[in-house]
Amino acid sequence: MKKVIFGQVGKLKPDMVEAYRALHANPWPEVLQTIRDCNLQNYSIFLRGDTVFAYFEYTGLDYEADMQKMADDPVTRKWWTHTHPCFDRYAMGPDSEFYQDMAQIFHYE
């Protein structure tokens, strides 16, 4: 098992920043359990203005399968009905929906 570090960036609709902040002030316990079950650790979301930056470490064996497991979880899908409308889906480019992965160029442990 190898740890893989992810950084992602996204843009919120300016009028949805506070709603997004409020959702993450009280995340649903079932969503947090799914995050754990899908082998994500040290998951953090940072906010500056309407820009969000997410960081997490993946420690599983099959990232694609774990992300599909998360996408198939009914409680997580319900959570996303609240979080996804907060994003300016195309602010990051025509191929972006919510978050875009960033390339890691440096890491010191």
CSV table of N, CA, C and O in Angstrom, one decimal:
chain,number,residue,atom,x,y,z
A,1,MET,N,0.9,-1.2,0.0
A,1,MET,CA,0.0,0.0,0.0
A,1,MET,C,0.9,1.2,0.0
A,1,MET,O,1.8,1.3,0.8
A,2,LYS,N,0.6,2.1,-0.9
A,2,LYS,CA,1.4,3.4,-1.0
A,2,LYS,C,0.5,4.6,-0.8
A,2,LYS,O,-0.6,4.6,-1.3
A,3,LYS,N,1.0,5.5,-0.1
A,3,LYS,CA,0.3,6.8,0.1
A,3,LYS,C,0.5,7.7,-1.1
A,3,LYS,O,1.6,7.9,-1.6
A,4,VAL,N,-0.6,8.2,-1.6
A,4,VAL,CA,-0.6,9.1,-2.7
A,4,VAL,C,-1.3,10.4,-2.2
A,4,VAL,O,-2.3,10.4,-1.6
A,5,ILE,N,-0.6,11.5,-2.5
A,5,ILE,CA,-1.1,12.8,-2.0
A,5,ILE,C,-1.8,13.5,-3.1
A,5,ILE,O,-1.3,13.6,-4.2
A,6,PHE,N,-3.0,14.1,-2.8
A,6,PHE,CA,-3.7,14.8,-3.8
A,6,PHE,C,-3.9,16.3,-3.4
A,6,PHE,O,-4.2,16.5,-2.2
A,7,GLY,N,-3.8,17.2,-4.3
A,7,GLY,CA,-4.2,18.6,-4.1
A,7,GLY,C,-5.3,18.9,-5.2
A,7,GLY,O,-5.1,18.5,-6.3
A,8,GLN,N,-6.3,19.6,-4.8
A,8,GLN,CA,-7.3,19.9,-5.8
A,8,GLN,C,-7.8,21.4,-5.5
A,8,GLN,O,-7.7,21.9,-4.4
A,9,VAL,N,-8.2,22.0,-6.6
A,9,VAL,CA,-8.7,23.4,-6.5
A,9,VAL,C,-10.0,23.6,-7.2
A,9,VAL,O,-10.3,22.8,-8.2
A,10,GLY,N,-10.8,24.4,-6.7
A,10,GLY,CA,-12.1,24.7,-7.3
A,10,GLY,C,-12.6,26.1,-7.0
A,10,GLY,O,-12.0,26.8,-6.1
A,11,LYS,N,-13.6,26.6,-7.7
A,11,LYS,CA,-14.2,27.9,-7.5
A,11,LYS,C,-15.6,27.8,-7.0
A,11,LYS,O,-16.4,27.0,-7.6
A,12,LEU,N,-16.0,28.5,-6.0
A,12,LEU,CA,-17.3,28.6,-5.5
A,12,LEU,C,-18.1,29.7,-6.2
A,12,LEU,O,-17.4,30.8,-6.5
A,13,LYS,N,-19.4,29.7,-6.3
A,13,LYS,CA,-20.2,30.8,-6.6
A,13,LYS,C,-20.0,31.8,-5.4
A,13,LYS,O,-20.2,31.4,-4.3
A,14,PRO,N,-19.8,33.1,-5.7
A,14,PRO,CA,-19.6,34.0,-4.6
A,14,PRO,C,-20.7,34.0,-3.6
A,14,PRO,O,-20.5,34.1,-2.4
A,15,ASP,N,-21.9,33.8,-4.1
A,15,ASP,CA,-23.1,33.9,-3.1
A,15,ASP,C,-23.3,32.5,-2.4
A,15,ASP,O,-24.2,32.4,-1.6
A,16,MET,N,-22.4,31.5,-2.7
A,16,MET,CA,-22.6,30.2,-2.0
A,16,MET,C,-21.4,29.9,-1.1
A,16,MET,O,-21.4,28.8,-0.5
A,17,VAL,N,-20.5,30.8,-0.9
A,17,VAL,CA,-19.3,30.6,-0.1
A,17,VAL,C,-19.8,30.3,1.3
A,17,VAL,O,-19.3,29.3,1.9
A,18,GLU,N,-20.6,31.0,1.9
A,18,GLU,CA,-21.1,30.8,3.3
A,18,GLU,C,-21.8,29.5,3.5
A,18,GLU,O,-21.7,28.8,4.5
A,19,ALA,N,-22.6,29.1,2.5
A,19,ALA,CA,-23.3,27.9,2.5
A,19,ALA,C,-22.4,26.7,2.5
A,19,ALA,O,-22.5,25.7,3.3
A,20,TYR,N,-21.3,26.8,1.7
A,20,TYR,CA,-20.3,25.7,1.6
A,20,TYR,C,-19.5,25.6,2.9
A,20,TYR,O,-19.3,24.6,3.4
A,21,ARG,N,-19.2,26.8,3.5
A,21,ARG,CA,-18.5,26.8,4.8
A,21,ARG,C,-19.4,26.2,5.8
A,21,ARG,O,-18.9,25.4,6.7
A,22,ALA,N,-20.7,26.5,5.9
A,22,ALA,CA,-21.6,26.0,6.9
A,22,ALA,C,-21.7,24.5,6.8
A,22,ALA,O,-21.8,23.8,7.8
A,23,LEU,N,-21.8,24.0,5.5
A,23,LEU,CA,-21.9,22.5,5.4
A,23,LEU,C,-20.7,21.8,6.0
A,23,LEU,O,-20.9,20.8,6.6
A,24,HIS,N,-19.5,22.4,5.8
A,24,HIS,CA,-18.3,21.7,6.2
A,24,HIS,C,-18.0,22.0,7.7
A,24,HIS,O,-17.2,21.3,8.3
A,25,ALA,N,-18.8,22.9,8.3
A,25,ALA,CA,-18.7,23.1,9.8
A,25,ALA,C,-19.4,21.9,10.5
A,25,ALA,O,-19.0,21.7,11.7
A,26,ASN,N,-20.3,21.3,9.8
A,26,ASN,CA,-21.1,20.2,10.4
A,26,ASN,C,-21.2,19.0,9.4
A,26,ASN,O,-22.4,18.7,9.0
A,27,PRO,N,-20.1,18.4,9.0
A,27,PRO,CA,-20.3,17.3,8.0
A,27,PRO,C,-21.1,16.1,8.6
A,27,PRO,O,-21.0,15.9,9.8
A,28,TRP,N,-21.8,15.5,7.7
A,28,TRP,CA,-22.6,14.3,8.1
A,28,TRP,C,-21.6,13.2,8.5
A,28,TRP,O,-20.7,12.8,7.8
A,29,PRO,N,-21.9,12.5,9.7
A,29,PRO,CA,-21.0,11.4,10.1
A,29,PRO,C,-20.9,10.3,9.1
A,29,PRO,O,-19.9,9.7,8.9
A,30,GLU,N,-22.0,10.0,8.4
A,30,GLU,CA,-22.0,8.9,7.4
A,30,GLU,C,-21.0,9.2,6.2
A,30,GLU,O,-20.4,8.4,5.7
A,31,VAL,N,-21.0,10.5,5.9
A,31,VAL,CA,-20.1,10.9,4.8
A,31,VAL,C,-18.6,10.8,5.3
A,31,VAL,O,-17.8,10.3,4.5
A,32,LEU,N,-18.3,11.2,6.5
A,32,LEU,CA,-17.0,11.0,7.0
A,32,LEU,C,-16.6,9.5,7.1
A,32,LEU,O,-15.5,9.2,6.8
A,33,GLN,N,-17.6,8.7,7.4
A,33,GLN,CA,-17.3,7.2,7.5
A,33,GLN,C,-17.0,6.7,6.0
A,33,GLN,O,-16.0,5.9,5.9
A,34,THR,N,-17.7,7.2,5.1
A,34,THR,CA,-17.4,6.8,3.7
A,34,THR,C,-16.0,7.2,3.2
A,34,THR,O,-15.3,6.5,2.6
A,35,ILE,N,-15.7,8.5,3.6
A,35,ILE,CA,-14.3,8.9,3.3
A,35,ILE,C,-13.3,8.0,3.9
A,35,ILE,O,-12.3,7.6,3.2
A,36,ARG,N,-13.5,7.6,5.1
A,36,ARG,CA,-12.5,6.6,5.8
A,36,ARG,C,-12.6,5.3,5.0
A,36,ARG,O,-11.5,4.7,4.8
A,37,ASP,N,-13.8,4.8,4.8
A,37,ASP,CA,-13.9,3.5,4.1
A,37,ASP,C,-13.3,3.5,2.7
A,37,ASP,O,-13.0,2.4,2.2
A,38,CYS,N,-13.2,4.6,2.1
A,38,CYS,CA,-12.6,4.7,0.8
A,38,CYS,C,-11.1,5.1,0.8
A,38,CYS,O,-10.5,5.5,-0.2
A,39,ASN,N,-10.5,4.9,2.0
A,39,ASN,CA,-9.1,5.1,2.2
A,39,ASN,C,-8.5,6.5,2.0
A,39,ASN,O,-7.4,6.6,1.6
A,40,LEU,N,-9.3,7.5,2.3
A,40,LEU,CA,-8.8,8.9,2.3
A,40,LEU,C,-8.5,9.2,3.7
A,40,LEU,O,-9.3,9.0,4.6
A,41,GLN,N,-7.3,9.9,3.9
A,41,GLN,CA,-6.9,10.3,5.2
A,41,GLN,C,-6.4,11.7,5.1
A,41,GLN,O,-6.0,12.2,4.0
A,42,ASN,N,-6.3,12.4,6.3
A,42,ASN,CA,-5.8,13.8,6.3
A,42,ASN,C,-6.5,14.7,5.3
A,42,ASN,O,-5.8,15.4,4.6
A,43,TYR,N,-7.8,14.6,5.2
A,43,TYR,CA,-8.5,15.3,4.2
A,43,TYR,C,-8.8,16.7,4.8
A,43,TYR,O,-9.4,16.9,5.9
A,44,SER,N,-8.3,17.7,4.1
A,44,SER,CA,-8.5,19.1,4.5
A,44,SER,C,-9.1,19.9,3.4
A,44,SER,O,-8.7,19.7,2.2
A,45,ILE,N,-9.9,20.9,3.7
A,45,ILE,CA,-10.4,21.9,2.7
A,45,ILE,C,-10.0,23.3,3.2
A,45,ILE,O,-10.3,23.6,4.3
A,46,PHE,N,-9.4,24.0,2.3
A,46,PHE,CA,-9.0,25.4,2.7
A,46,PHE,C,-9.8,26.4,1.8
A,46,PHE,O,-10.2,26.0,0.7
A,47,LEU,N,-10.1,27.6,2.3
A,47,LEU,CA,-10.9,28.5,1.6
A,47,LEU,C,-10.2,29.9,1.6
A,47,LEU,O,-9.7,30.3,2.6
A,48,ARG,N,-10.1,30.5,0.4
A,48,ARG,CA,-9.7,31.9,0.3
A,48,ARG,C,-10.6,32.6,-0.7
A,48,ARG,O,-10.6,32.3,-1.9
A,49,GLY,N,-11.4,33.5,-0.2
A,49,GLY,CA,-12.4,34.2,-1.1
A,49,GLY,C,-13.3,33.1,-1.5
A,49,GLY,O,-14.0,32.4,-0.7
A,50,ASP,N,-13.4,32.9,-2.9
A,50,ASP,CA,-14.3,31.9,-3.4
A,50,ASP,C,-13.5,30.7,-4.0
A,50,ASP,O,-14.1,29.9,-4.7
A,51,THR,N,-12.2,30.7,-3.7
A,51,THR,CA,-11.4,29.6,-4.1
A,51,THR,C,-11.2,28.5,-3.0
A,51,THR,O,-10.9,28.9,-1.9
A,52,VAL,N,-11.5,27.3,-3.3
A,52,VAL,CA,-11.3,26.2,-2.4
A,52,VAL,C,-10.1,25.3,-2.8
A,52,VAL,O,-9.9,25.1,-4.0
A,53,PHE,N,-9.3,24.9,-1.8
A,53,PHE,CA,-8.2,24.0,-2.1
A,53,PHE,C,-8.4,22.8,-1.1
A,53,PHE,O,-8.7,23.0,0.1
A,54,ALA,N,-8.4,21.6,-1.7
A,54,ALA,CA,-8.5,20.4,-0.9
A,54,ALA,C,-7.2,19.6,-1.0
A,54,ALA,O,-6.5,19.6,-2.0
A,55,TYR,N,-6.9,19.0,0.2
A,55,TYR,CA,-5.7,18.1,0.3
A,55,TYR,C,-6.2,16.8,1.0
A,55,TYR,O,-6.9,16.8,1.9
A,56,PHE,N,-5.7,15.7,0.4
A,56,PHE,CA,-6.0,14.4,1.1
A,56,PHE,C,-4.9,13.4,0.7
A,56,PHE,O,-4.2,13.6,-0.3
A,57,GLU,N,-4.8,12.4,1.5
A,57,GLU,CA,-3.9,11.3,1.2
A,57,GLU,C,-4.7,10.1,1.0
A,57,GLU,O,-5.6,9.8,1.7
A,58,TYR,N,-4.4,9.3,-0.1
A,58,TYR,CA,-5.0,8.1,-0.4
A,58,TYR,C,-4.1,7.0,-0.1
A,58,TYR,O,-2.9,6.9,-0.5
A,59,THR,N,-4.6,6.0,0.7
A,59,THR,CA,-3.7,4.9,1.2
A,59,THR,C,-4.3,3.5,0.8
A,59,THR,O,-3.9,2.5,1.4
A,60,GLY,N,-5.2,3.5,-0.1
A,60,GLY,CA,-5.7,2.2,-0.6
A,60,GLY,C,-4.9,1.5,-1.7
A,60,GLY,O,-3.8,2.0,-2.0
A,61,LEU,N,-5.5,0.5,-2.3
A,61,LEU,CA,-4.9,-0.2,-3.4
A,61,LEU,C,-5.5,0.1,-4.7
A,61,LEU,O,-4.8,-0.2,-5.7
A,62,ASP,N,-6.7,0.6,-4.8
A,62,ASP,CA,-7.4,0.8,-6.1
A,62,ASP,C,-8.2,2.1,-6.0
A,62,ASP,O,-9.3,2.1,-5.6
A,63,TYR,N,-7.5,3.2,-6.3
A,63,TYR,CA,-8.1,4.5,-6.2
A,63,TYR,C,-9.4,4.6,-7.0
A,63,TYR,O,-10.5,5.1,-6.5
A,64,GLU,N,-9.4,4.2,-8.2
A,64,GLU,CA,-10.6,4.3,-9.1
A,64,GLU,C,-11.8,3.5,-8.5
A,64,GLU,O,-12.9,4.0,-8.4
A,65,ALA,N,-11.5,2.3,-8.0
A,65,ALA,CA,-12.6,1.5,-7.3
A,65,ALA,C,-13.1,2.2,-6.1
A,65,ALA,O,-14.3,2.2,-5.8
A,66,ASP,N,-12.2,2.8,-5.3
A,66,ASP,CA,-12.6,3.5,-4.0
A,66,ASP,C,-13.4,4.7,-4.4
A,66,ASP,O,-14.4,5.0,-3.7
A,67,MET,N,-13.1,5.4,-5.4
A,67,MET,CA,-13.8,6.6,-5.8
A,67,MET,C,-15.2,6.2,-6.3
A,67,MET,O,-16.2,6.9,-6.1
A,68,GLN,N,-15.3,5.1,-7.0
A,68,GLN,CA,-16.6,4.6,-7.5
A,68,GLN,C,-17.4,4.2,-6.3
A,68,GLN,O,-18.6,4.4,-6.3
A,69,LYS,N,-16.8,3.6,-5.3
A,69,LYS,CA,-17.5,3.2,-4.1
A,69,LYS,C,-18.1,4.4,-3.4
A,69,LYS,O,-19.3,4.4,-2.9
A,70,MET,N,-17.3,5.5,-3.4
A,70,MET,CA,-17.8,6.7,-2.8
A,70,MET,C,-19.0,7.3,-3.6
A,70,MET,O,-20.0,7.7,-3.1
A,71,ALA,N,-18.8,7.3,-4.9
A,71,ALA,CA,-19.9,7.8,-5.8
A,71,ALA,C,-21.2,7.0,-5.7
A,71,ALA,O,-22.3,7.5,-6.0
A,72,ASP,N,-21.1,5.7,-5.4
A,72,ASP,CA,-22.2,4.9,-5.3
A,72,ASP,C,-22.9,5.0,-3.9
A,72,ASP,O,-24.1,4.5,-3.8
A,73,ASP,N,-22.3,5.6,-3.0
A,73,ASP,CA,-22.9,5.6,-1.6
A,73,ASP,C,-24.0,6.6,-1.6
A,73,ASP,O,-23.9,7.8,-2.0
A,74,PRO,N,-25.2,6.2,-1.2
A,74,PRO,CA,-26.4,7.0,-1.3
A,74,PRO,C,-26.3,8.3,-0.4
A,74,PRO,O,-26.8,9.3,-0.8
A,75,VAL,N,-25.7,8.1,0.8
A,75,VAL,CA,-25.7,9.3,1.7
A,75,VAL,C,-24.7,10.3,1.1
A,75,VAL,O,-24.9,11.5,1.1
A,76,THR,N,-23.6,9.9,0.5
A,76,THR,CA,-22.6,10.8,-0.1
A,76,THR,C,-23.3,11.5,-1.3
A,76,THR,O,-23.1,12.7,-1.5
A,77,ARG,N,-24.0,10.7,-2.1
A,77,ARG,CA,-24.7,11.4,-3.2
A,77,ARG,C,-25.7,12.5,-2.7
A,77,ARG,O,-25.8,13.5,-3.3
A,78,LYS,N,-26.4,12.2,-1.6
A,78,LYS,CA,-27.3,13.2,-1.0
A,78,LYS,C,-26.5,14.4,-0.6
A,78,LYS,O,-26.9,15.6,-0.8
A,79,TRP,N,-25.3,14.2,0.1
A,79,TRP,CA,-24.4,15.3,0.5
A,79,TRP,C,-24.0,16.2,-0.7
A,79,TRP,O,-24.0,17.4,-0.6
A,80,TRP,N,-23.7,15.5,-1.8
A,80,TRP,CA,-23.3,16.2,-3.0
A,80,TRP,C,-24.4,17.1,-3.5
A,80,TRP,O,-24.1,18.1,-4.2
A,81,THR,N,-25.7,16.7,-3.3
A,81,THR,CA,-26.8,17.6,-3.8
A,81,THR,C,-26.7,18.9,-3.0
A,81,THR,O,-27.4,19.9,-3.5
A,82,HIS,N,-26.1,19.0,-1.9
A,82,HIS,CA,-25.9,20.2,-1.2
A,82,HIS,C,-24.6,21.0,-1.5
A,82,HIS,O,-24.6,22.2,-1.6
A,83,THR,N,-23.5,20.2,-1.7
A,83,THR,CA,-22.2,20.8,-1.9
A,83,THR,C,-22.0,21.2,-3.4
A,83,THR,O,-21.5,22.3,-3.7
A,84,HIS,N,-22.4,20.4,-4.3
A,84,HIS,CA,-22.1,20.6,-5.7
A,84,HIS,C,-22.7,21.9,-6.3
A,84,HIS,O,-22.1,22.6,-7.0
A,85,PRO,N,-23.9,22.3,-5.9
A,85,PRO,CA,-24.5,23.5,-6.4
A,85,PRO,C,-23.7,24.8,-5.9
A,85,PRO,O,-23.9,25.9,-6.5
A,86,CYS,N,-22.9,24.6,-4.9
A,86,CYS,CA,-22.0,25.7,-4.5
A,86,CYS,C,-20.9,26.1,-5.4
A,86,CYS,O,-20.4,27.2,-5.4
A,87,PHE,N,-20.6,25.2,-6.3
A,87,PHE,CA,-19.5,25.4,-7.2
A,87,PHE,C,-19.9,26.2,-8.5
A,87,PHE,O,-20.9,25.9,-9.1
A,88,ASP,N,-19.0,27.0,-8.9
A,88,ASP,CA,-19.1,27.6,-10.3
A,88,ASP,C,-18.4,26.6,-11.2
A,88,ASP,O,-17.2,26.6,-11.4
A,89,ARG,N,-19.2,25.7,-11.7
A,89,ARG,CA,-18.8,24.5,-12.4
A,89,ARG,C,-17.8,24.7,-13.5
A,89,ARG,O,-17.0,23.9,-13.8
A,90,TYR,N,-17.8,25.9,-14.2
A,90,TYR,CA,-16.9,26.0,-15.3
A,90,TYR,C,-15.9,27.2,-15.2
A,90,TYR,O,-15.2,27.5,-16.1
A,91,ALA,N,-15.8,27.6,-14.0
A,91,ALA,CA,-14.8,28.7,-13.7
A,91,ALA,C,-13.4,28.3,-13.9
A,91,ALA,O,-12.5,29.1,-14.2
A,92,MET,N,-13.1,27.0,-13.7
A,92,MET,CA,-11.8,26.4,-13.9
A,92,MET,C,-11.5,26.0,-15.3
A,92,MET,O,-10.4,25.5,-15.6
A,93,GLY,N,-12.4,26.1,-16.2
A,93,GLY,CA,-12.2,25.6,-17.6
A,93,GLY,C,-13.4,24.8,-18.0
A,93,GLY,O,-14.2,24.3,-17.2
A,94,PRO,N,-13.5,24.6,-19.3
A,94,PRO,CA,-14.7,23.9,-19.9
A,94,PRO,C,-14.8,22.4,-19.4
A,94,PRO,O,-15.8,21.8,-19.5
A,95,ASP,N,-13.7,21.8,-19.0
A,95,ASP,CA,-13.7,20.4,-18.6
A,95,ASP,C,-13.9,20.2,-17.2
A,95,ASP,O,-13.8,19.1,-16.7
A,96,SER,N,-14.0,21.2,-16.4
A,96,SER,CA,-14.1,21.2,-15.0
A,96,SER,C,-15.5,21.1,-14.5
A,96,SER,O,-16.4,21.8,-15.1
A,97,GLU,N,-15.8,20.3,-13.5
A,97,GLU,CA,-17.1,20.4,-12.8
A,97,GLU,C,-17.0,21.0,-11.5
A,97,GLU,O,-17.7,21.9,-11.2
A,98,PHE,N,-16.2,20.5,-10.6
A,98,PHE,CA,-16.1,20.9,-9.2
A,98,PHE,C,-14.6,21.2,-8.9
A,98,PHE,O,-14.2,22.3,-8.9
A,99,TYR,N,-13.9,20.2,-8.6
A,99,TYR,CA,-12.5,20.3,-8.3
A,99,TYR,C,-11.7,19.8,-9.4
A,99,TYR,O,-12.0,18.9,-10.2
A,100,GLN,N,-10.5,20.5,-9.6
A,100,GLN,CA,-9.5,20.0,-10.6
A,100,GLN,C,-8.3,19.5,-9.8
A,100,GLN,O,-7.9,20.2,-8.8
A,101,ASP,N,-7.8,18.4,-10.2
A,101,ASP,CA,-6.5,17.9,-9.6
A,101,ASP,C,-5.4,18.8,-9.9
A,101,ASP,O,-5.3,19.4,-11.0
A,102,MET,N,-4.5,18.9,-9.0
A,102,MET,CA,-3.3,19.7,-9.2
A,102,MET,C,-2.1,18.8,-9.2
A,102,MET,O,-2.1,17.7,-8.6
A,103,ALA,N,-1.0,19.2,-9.9
A,103,ALA,CA,0.2,18.4,-10.0
A,103,ALA,C,1.1,18.7,-8.8
A,103,ALA,O,1.3,19.9,-8.5
A,104,GLN,N,1.5,17.6,-8.1
A,104,GLN,CA,2.4,17.8,-7.0
A,104,GLN,C,3.8,18.1,-7.5
A,104,GLN,O,4.3,17.2,-8.3
A,105,ILE,N,4.4,19.2,-7.1
A,105,ILE,CA,5.8,19.4,-7.6
A,105,ILE,C,6.8,19.4,-6.5
A,105,ILE,O,8.0,19.5,-6.8
A,106,PHE,N,6.4,19.3,-5.2
A,106,PHE,CA,7.3,19.2,-4.1
A,106,PHE,C,6.7,18.6,-2.9
A,106,PHE,O,5.5,18.9,-2.7
A,107,HIS,N,7.4,17.8,-2.2
A,107,HIS,CA,6.9,17.2,-1.0
A,107,HIS,C,8.1,17.0,-0.1
A,107,HIS,O,9.1,16.5,-0.5
A,108,TYR,N,8.0,17.4,1.2
A,108,TYR,CA,9.0,17.1,2.2
A,108,TYR,C,8.4,16.5,3.4
A,108,TYR,O,7.4,17.0,3.9
A,109,GLU,N,8.9,15.4,3.8
A,109,GLU,CA,8.3,14.7,4.9
A,109,GLU,C,9.3,14.5,6.0
A,109,GLU,O,10.5,14.2,5.8
